[in-house]
PDB file of C-alpha atoms in Angstrom:
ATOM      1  CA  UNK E  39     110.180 125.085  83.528  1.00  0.00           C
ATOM      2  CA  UNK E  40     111.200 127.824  85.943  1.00  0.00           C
ATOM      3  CA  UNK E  41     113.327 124.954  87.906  1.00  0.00           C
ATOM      4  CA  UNK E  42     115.457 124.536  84.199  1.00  0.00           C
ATOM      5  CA  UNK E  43     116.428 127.630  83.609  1.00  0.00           C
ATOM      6  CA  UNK E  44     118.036 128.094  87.248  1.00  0.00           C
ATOM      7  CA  UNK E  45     119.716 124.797  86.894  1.00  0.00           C
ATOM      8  CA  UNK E  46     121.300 126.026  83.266  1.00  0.00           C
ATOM      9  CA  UNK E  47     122.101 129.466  84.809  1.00  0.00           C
ATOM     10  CA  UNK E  48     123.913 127.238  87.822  1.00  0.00           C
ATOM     11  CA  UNK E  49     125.725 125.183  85.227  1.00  0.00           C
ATOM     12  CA  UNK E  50     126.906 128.381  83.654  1.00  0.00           C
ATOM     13  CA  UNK E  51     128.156 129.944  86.466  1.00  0.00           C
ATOM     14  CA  UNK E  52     129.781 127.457  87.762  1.00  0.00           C
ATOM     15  CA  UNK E  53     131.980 126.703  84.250  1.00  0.00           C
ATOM     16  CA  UNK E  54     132.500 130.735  84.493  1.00  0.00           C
ATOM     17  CA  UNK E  55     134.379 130.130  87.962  1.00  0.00           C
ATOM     18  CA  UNK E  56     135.640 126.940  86.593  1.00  0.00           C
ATOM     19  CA  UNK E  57     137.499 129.217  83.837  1.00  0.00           C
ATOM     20  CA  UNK E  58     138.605 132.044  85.632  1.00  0.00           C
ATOM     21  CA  UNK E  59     140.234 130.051  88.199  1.00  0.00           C
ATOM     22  CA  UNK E  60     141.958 128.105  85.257  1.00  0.00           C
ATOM     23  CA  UNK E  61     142.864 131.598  84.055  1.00  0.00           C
ATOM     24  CA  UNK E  62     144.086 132.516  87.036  1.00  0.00           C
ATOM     25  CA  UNK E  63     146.001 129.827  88.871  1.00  0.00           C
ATOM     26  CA  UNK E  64     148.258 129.760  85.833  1.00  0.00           C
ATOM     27  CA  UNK E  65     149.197 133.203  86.639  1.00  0.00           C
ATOM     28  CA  UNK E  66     152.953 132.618  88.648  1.00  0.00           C
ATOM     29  CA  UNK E  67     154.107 133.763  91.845  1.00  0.00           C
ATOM     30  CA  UNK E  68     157.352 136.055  90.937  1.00  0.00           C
ATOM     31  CA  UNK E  69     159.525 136.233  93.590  1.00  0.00           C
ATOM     32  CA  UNK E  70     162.688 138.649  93.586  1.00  0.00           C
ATOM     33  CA  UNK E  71     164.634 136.658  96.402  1.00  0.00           C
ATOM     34  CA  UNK E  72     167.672 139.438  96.858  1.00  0.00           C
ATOM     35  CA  UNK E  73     168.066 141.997  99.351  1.00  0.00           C
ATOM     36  CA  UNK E  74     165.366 144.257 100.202  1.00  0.00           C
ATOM     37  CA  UNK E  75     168.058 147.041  99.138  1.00  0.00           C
ATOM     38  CA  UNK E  76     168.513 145.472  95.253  1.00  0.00           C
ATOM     39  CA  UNK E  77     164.788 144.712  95.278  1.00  0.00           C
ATOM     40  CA  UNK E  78     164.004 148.653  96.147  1.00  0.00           C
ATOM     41  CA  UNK E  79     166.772 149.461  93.453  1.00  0.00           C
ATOM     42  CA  UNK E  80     164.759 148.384  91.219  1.00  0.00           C
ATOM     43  CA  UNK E  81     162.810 144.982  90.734  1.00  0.00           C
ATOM     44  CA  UNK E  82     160.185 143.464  88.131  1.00  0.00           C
ATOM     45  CA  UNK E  83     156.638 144.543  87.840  1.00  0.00           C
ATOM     46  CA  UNK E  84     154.444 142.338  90.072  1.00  0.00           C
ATOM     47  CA  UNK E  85     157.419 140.403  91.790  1.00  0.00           C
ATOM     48  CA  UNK E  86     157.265 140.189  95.922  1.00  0.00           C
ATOM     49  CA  UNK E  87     160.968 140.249  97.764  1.00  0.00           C
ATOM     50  CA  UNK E  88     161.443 137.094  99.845  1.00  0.00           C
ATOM     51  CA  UNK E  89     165.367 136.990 100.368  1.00  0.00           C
ATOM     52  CA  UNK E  90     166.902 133.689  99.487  1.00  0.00           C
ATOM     53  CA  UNK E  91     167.794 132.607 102.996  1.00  0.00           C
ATOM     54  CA  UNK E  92     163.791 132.934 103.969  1.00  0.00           C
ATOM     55  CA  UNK E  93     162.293 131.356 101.566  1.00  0.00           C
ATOM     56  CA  UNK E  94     161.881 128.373 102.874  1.00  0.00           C
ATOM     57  CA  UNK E  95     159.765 129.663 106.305  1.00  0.00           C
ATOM     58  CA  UNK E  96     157.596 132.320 103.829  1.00  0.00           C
ATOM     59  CA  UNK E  97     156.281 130.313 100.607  1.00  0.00           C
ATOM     60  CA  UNK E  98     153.603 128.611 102.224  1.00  0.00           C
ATOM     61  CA  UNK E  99     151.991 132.219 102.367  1.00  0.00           C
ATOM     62  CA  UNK E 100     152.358 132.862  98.961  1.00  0.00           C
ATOM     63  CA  UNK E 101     152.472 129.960  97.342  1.00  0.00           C
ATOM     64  CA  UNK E 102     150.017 127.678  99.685  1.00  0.00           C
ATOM     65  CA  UNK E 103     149.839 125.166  96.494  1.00  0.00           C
ATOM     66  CA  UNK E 104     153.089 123.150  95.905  1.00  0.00           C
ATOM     67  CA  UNK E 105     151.636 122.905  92.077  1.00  0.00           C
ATOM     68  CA  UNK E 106     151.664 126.754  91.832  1.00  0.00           C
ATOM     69  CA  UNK E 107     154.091 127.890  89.432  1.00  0.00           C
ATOM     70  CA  UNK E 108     156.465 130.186  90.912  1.00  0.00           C
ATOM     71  CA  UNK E 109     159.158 131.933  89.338  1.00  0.00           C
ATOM     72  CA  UNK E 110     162.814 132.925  91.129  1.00  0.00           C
ATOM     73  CA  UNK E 111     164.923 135.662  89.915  1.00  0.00           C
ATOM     74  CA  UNK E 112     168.023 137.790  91.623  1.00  0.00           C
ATOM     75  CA  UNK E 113     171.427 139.670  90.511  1.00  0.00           C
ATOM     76  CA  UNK E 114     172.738 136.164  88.641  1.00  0.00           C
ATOM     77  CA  UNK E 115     170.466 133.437  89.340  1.00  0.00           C
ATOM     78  CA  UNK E 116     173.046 131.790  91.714  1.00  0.00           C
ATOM     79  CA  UNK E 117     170.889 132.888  94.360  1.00  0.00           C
ATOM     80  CA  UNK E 118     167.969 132.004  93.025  1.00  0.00           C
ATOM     81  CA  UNK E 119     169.254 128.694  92.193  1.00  0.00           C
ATOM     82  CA  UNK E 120     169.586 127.988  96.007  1.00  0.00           C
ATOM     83  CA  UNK E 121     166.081 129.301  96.600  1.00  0.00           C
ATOM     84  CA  UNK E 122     164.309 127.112  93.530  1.00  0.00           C
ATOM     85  CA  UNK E 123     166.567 123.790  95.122  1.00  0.00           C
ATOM     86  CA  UNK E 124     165.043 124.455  98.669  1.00  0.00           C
ATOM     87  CA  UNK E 125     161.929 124.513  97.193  1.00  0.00           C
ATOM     88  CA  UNK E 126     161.838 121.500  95.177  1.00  0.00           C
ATOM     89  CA  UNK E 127     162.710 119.743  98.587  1.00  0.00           C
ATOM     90  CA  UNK E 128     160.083 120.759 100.292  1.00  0.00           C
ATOM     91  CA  UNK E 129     158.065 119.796  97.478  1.00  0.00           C
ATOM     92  CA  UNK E 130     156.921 122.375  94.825  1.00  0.00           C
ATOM     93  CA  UNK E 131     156.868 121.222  91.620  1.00  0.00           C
ATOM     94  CA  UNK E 132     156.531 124.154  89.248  1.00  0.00           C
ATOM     95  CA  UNK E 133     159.528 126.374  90.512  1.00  0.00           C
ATOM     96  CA  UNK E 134     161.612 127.742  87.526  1.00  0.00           C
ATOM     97  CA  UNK E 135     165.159 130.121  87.801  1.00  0.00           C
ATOM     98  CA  UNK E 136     164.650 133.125  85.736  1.00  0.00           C
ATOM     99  CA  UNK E 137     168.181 134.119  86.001  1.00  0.00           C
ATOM    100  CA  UNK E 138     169.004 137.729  87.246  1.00  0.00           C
ATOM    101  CA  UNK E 139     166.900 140.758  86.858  1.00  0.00           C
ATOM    102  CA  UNK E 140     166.933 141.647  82.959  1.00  0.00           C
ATOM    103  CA  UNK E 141     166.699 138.093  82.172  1.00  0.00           C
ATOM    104  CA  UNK E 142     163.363 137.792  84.537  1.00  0.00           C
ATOM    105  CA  UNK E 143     162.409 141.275  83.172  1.00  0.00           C
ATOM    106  CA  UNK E 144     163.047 140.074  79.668  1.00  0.00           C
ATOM    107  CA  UNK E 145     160.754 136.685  79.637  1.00  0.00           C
ATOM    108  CA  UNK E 146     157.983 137.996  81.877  1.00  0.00           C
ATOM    109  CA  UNK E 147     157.423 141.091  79.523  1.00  0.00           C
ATOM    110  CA  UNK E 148     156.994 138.643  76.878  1.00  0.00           C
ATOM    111  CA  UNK E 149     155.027 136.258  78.520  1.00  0.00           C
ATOM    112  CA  UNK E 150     156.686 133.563  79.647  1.00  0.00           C
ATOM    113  CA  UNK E 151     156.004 131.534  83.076  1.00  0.00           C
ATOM    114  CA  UNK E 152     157.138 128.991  84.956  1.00  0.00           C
ATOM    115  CA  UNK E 153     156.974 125.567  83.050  1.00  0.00           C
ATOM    116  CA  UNK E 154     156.650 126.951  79.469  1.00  0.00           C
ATOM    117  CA  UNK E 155     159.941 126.947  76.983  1.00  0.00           C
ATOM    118  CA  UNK E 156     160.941 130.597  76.091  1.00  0.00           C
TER     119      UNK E 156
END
């Protein structure tokens, strides 16, 4: 009897973790890939600087799954554009280009992430 009730308590813990890393590996990687002078100028909530030109040698560290969903923003989104193409080459499949700043600001304040149609 004992032996049943830690099985169902294992079974329950493990869908817990099961959710919450559902939950959380939706969550996207927001990366503000300008200069480290725009980004401290002011940048959105959350996002890490990787400057377009490095992208490529620094994702692996912050996005170590090429199915993460990782979102690209900058001024325009012309650089980001060049970040999110050197990406899909080397693979990552959920990369979206936010635009520039307000735009990114914009559809991540409402909720919005990388593969979803806002």
């Amino acid at each position: 009897m004992q032996r049943r009730g830690f099985l169902q308590s294992l079974l329950v813990c493990a869908g817990a973790a099961l959710w919450a890393s559902a939950v959380f590996a939706a969550a996207p990687v927001v990366i503000d890939v300008r200069t480290p002078e725009e980004f401290a100028a002011g940048h959105v909530e959350g996002a890490m600087n990787v400057p377009y030109e490095q992208i490529g040698g620094r994702i692996a560290a912050l996005a170590p799954g090429k199915d993460t969903p990782v979102v690209l923003y900058c001024k325009s989104g012309r650089r980001a554009g060049i970040a999110l193409q050197t990406l899909r080459e080397m693979g990552y499949s959920k990369v979206e280009n936010f635009g520039g700043f307000e735009d990114a600001r914009k559809r991540l304040a409402g909720g919005c992430s990388a593969g979803t149609n806002c």
